[in-house]
Coordinates of C-alpha atoms in Angstrom, one line a residue:
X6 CA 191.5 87.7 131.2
X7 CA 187.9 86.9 131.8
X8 CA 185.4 87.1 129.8
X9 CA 183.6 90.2 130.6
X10 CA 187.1 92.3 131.0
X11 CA 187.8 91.2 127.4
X12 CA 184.1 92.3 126.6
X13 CA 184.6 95.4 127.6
X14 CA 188.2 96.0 125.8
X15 CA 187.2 95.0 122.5
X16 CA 184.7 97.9 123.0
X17 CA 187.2 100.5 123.7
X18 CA 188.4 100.6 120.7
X19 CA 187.2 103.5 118.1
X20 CA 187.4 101.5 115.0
X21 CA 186.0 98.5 116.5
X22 CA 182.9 100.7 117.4
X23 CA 182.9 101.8 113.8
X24 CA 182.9 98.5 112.4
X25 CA 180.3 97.1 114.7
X26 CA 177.9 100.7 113.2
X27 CA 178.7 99.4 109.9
X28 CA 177.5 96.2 110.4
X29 CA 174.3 97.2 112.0
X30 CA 173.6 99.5 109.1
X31 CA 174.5 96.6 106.5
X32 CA 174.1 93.6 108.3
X33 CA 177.1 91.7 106.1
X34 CA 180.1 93.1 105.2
X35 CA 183.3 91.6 103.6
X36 CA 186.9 92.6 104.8
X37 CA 187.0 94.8 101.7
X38 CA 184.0 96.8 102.0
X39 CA 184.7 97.8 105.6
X40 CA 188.2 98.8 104.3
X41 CA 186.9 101.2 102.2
X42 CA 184.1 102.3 104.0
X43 CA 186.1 102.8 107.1
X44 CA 189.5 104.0 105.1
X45 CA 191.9 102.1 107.0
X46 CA 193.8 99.2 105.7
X47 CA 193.2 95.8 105.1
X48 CA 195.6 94.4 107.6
X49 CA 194.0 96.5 110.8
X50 CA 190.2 96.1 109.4
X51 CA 191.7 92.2 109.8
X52 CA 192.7 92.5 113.2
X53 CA 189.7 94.3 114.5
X54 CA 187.4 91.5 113.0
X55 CA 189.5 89.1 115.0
X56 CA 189.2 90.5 117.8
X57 CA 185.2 91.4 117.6
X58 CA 185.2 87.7 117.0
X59 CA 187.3 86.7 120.2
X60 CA 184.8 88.5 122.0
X61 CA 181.4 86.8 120.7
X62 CA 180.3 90.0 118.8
X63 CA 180.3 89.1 115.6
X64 CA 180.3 86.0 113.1
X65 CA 181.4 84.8 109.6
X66 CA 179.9 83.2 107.1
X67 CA 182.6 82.0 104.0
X68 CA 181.2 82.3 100.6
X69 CA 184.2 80.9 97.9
X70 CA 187.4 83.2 98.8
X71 CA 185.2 85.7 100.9
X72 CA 184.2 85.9 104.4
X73 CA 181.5 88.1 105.3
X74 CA 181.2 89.5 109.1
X75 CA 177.6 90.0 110.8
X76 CA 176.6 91.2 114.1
X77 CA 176.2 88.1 116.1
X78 CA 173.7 89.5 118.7
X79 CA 172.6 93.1 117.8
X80 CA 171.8 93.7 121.2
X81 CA 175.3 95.1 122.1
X82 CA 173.4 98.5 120.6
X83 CA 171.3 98.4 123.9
X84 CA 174.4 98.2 126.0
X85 CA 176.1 101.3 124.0
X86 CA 173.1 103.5 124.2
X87 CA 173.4 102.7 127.9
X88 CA 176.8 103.7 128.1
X89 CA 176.4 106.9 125.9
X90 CA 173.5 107.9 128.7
X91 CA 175.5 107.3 131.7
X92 CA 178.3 109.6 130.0
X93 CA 175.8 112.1 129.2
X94 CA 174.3 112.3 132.7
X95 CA 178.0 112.7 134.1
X96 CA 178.6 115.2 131.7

């Protein structure tokens, strides 16, 4: 898979989206906090990170037994306002 097709598929995800709006909000978050700020578990909040990773759109920093995620180029906001514009045009 190219880069750009996984790009877009890491954005086609709801929770993904949610996470990435978290972290804009917060700008560093733990595992934990999203889990409880997004109410899903541990194990998928885990999985998600991973994969917003994969994709370049966020990084870590480890501080002792936690990892905290930020937006690695808050930019992506720019290309999600785009997309929510197109849609509403269409609509």
């Amino acid at each position: 898979m190219n880069q750009l097709t996984l790009f877009f598929k890491t954005l086609g995800d709801e929770n993904r989206l949610k996470i990435l709006y978290e972290l804009q909000k917060e700008k560093e978050l733990s595992v934990g906090e999203l889990v409880e700020r997004l109410e899903i578990s541990q194990p998928l909040a885990s999985h998600h990170l991973r994969e917003l990773k994969m994709s370049g759109l966020v990084t870590t920093r480890k501080k002792g037994p936690y990892v905290f995620y930020r937006l690695k180029n808050p930019r992506i906001f720019e290309l999600i306002a785009l997309a929510q514009s197109i849609l509403e045009e269409q609509a």
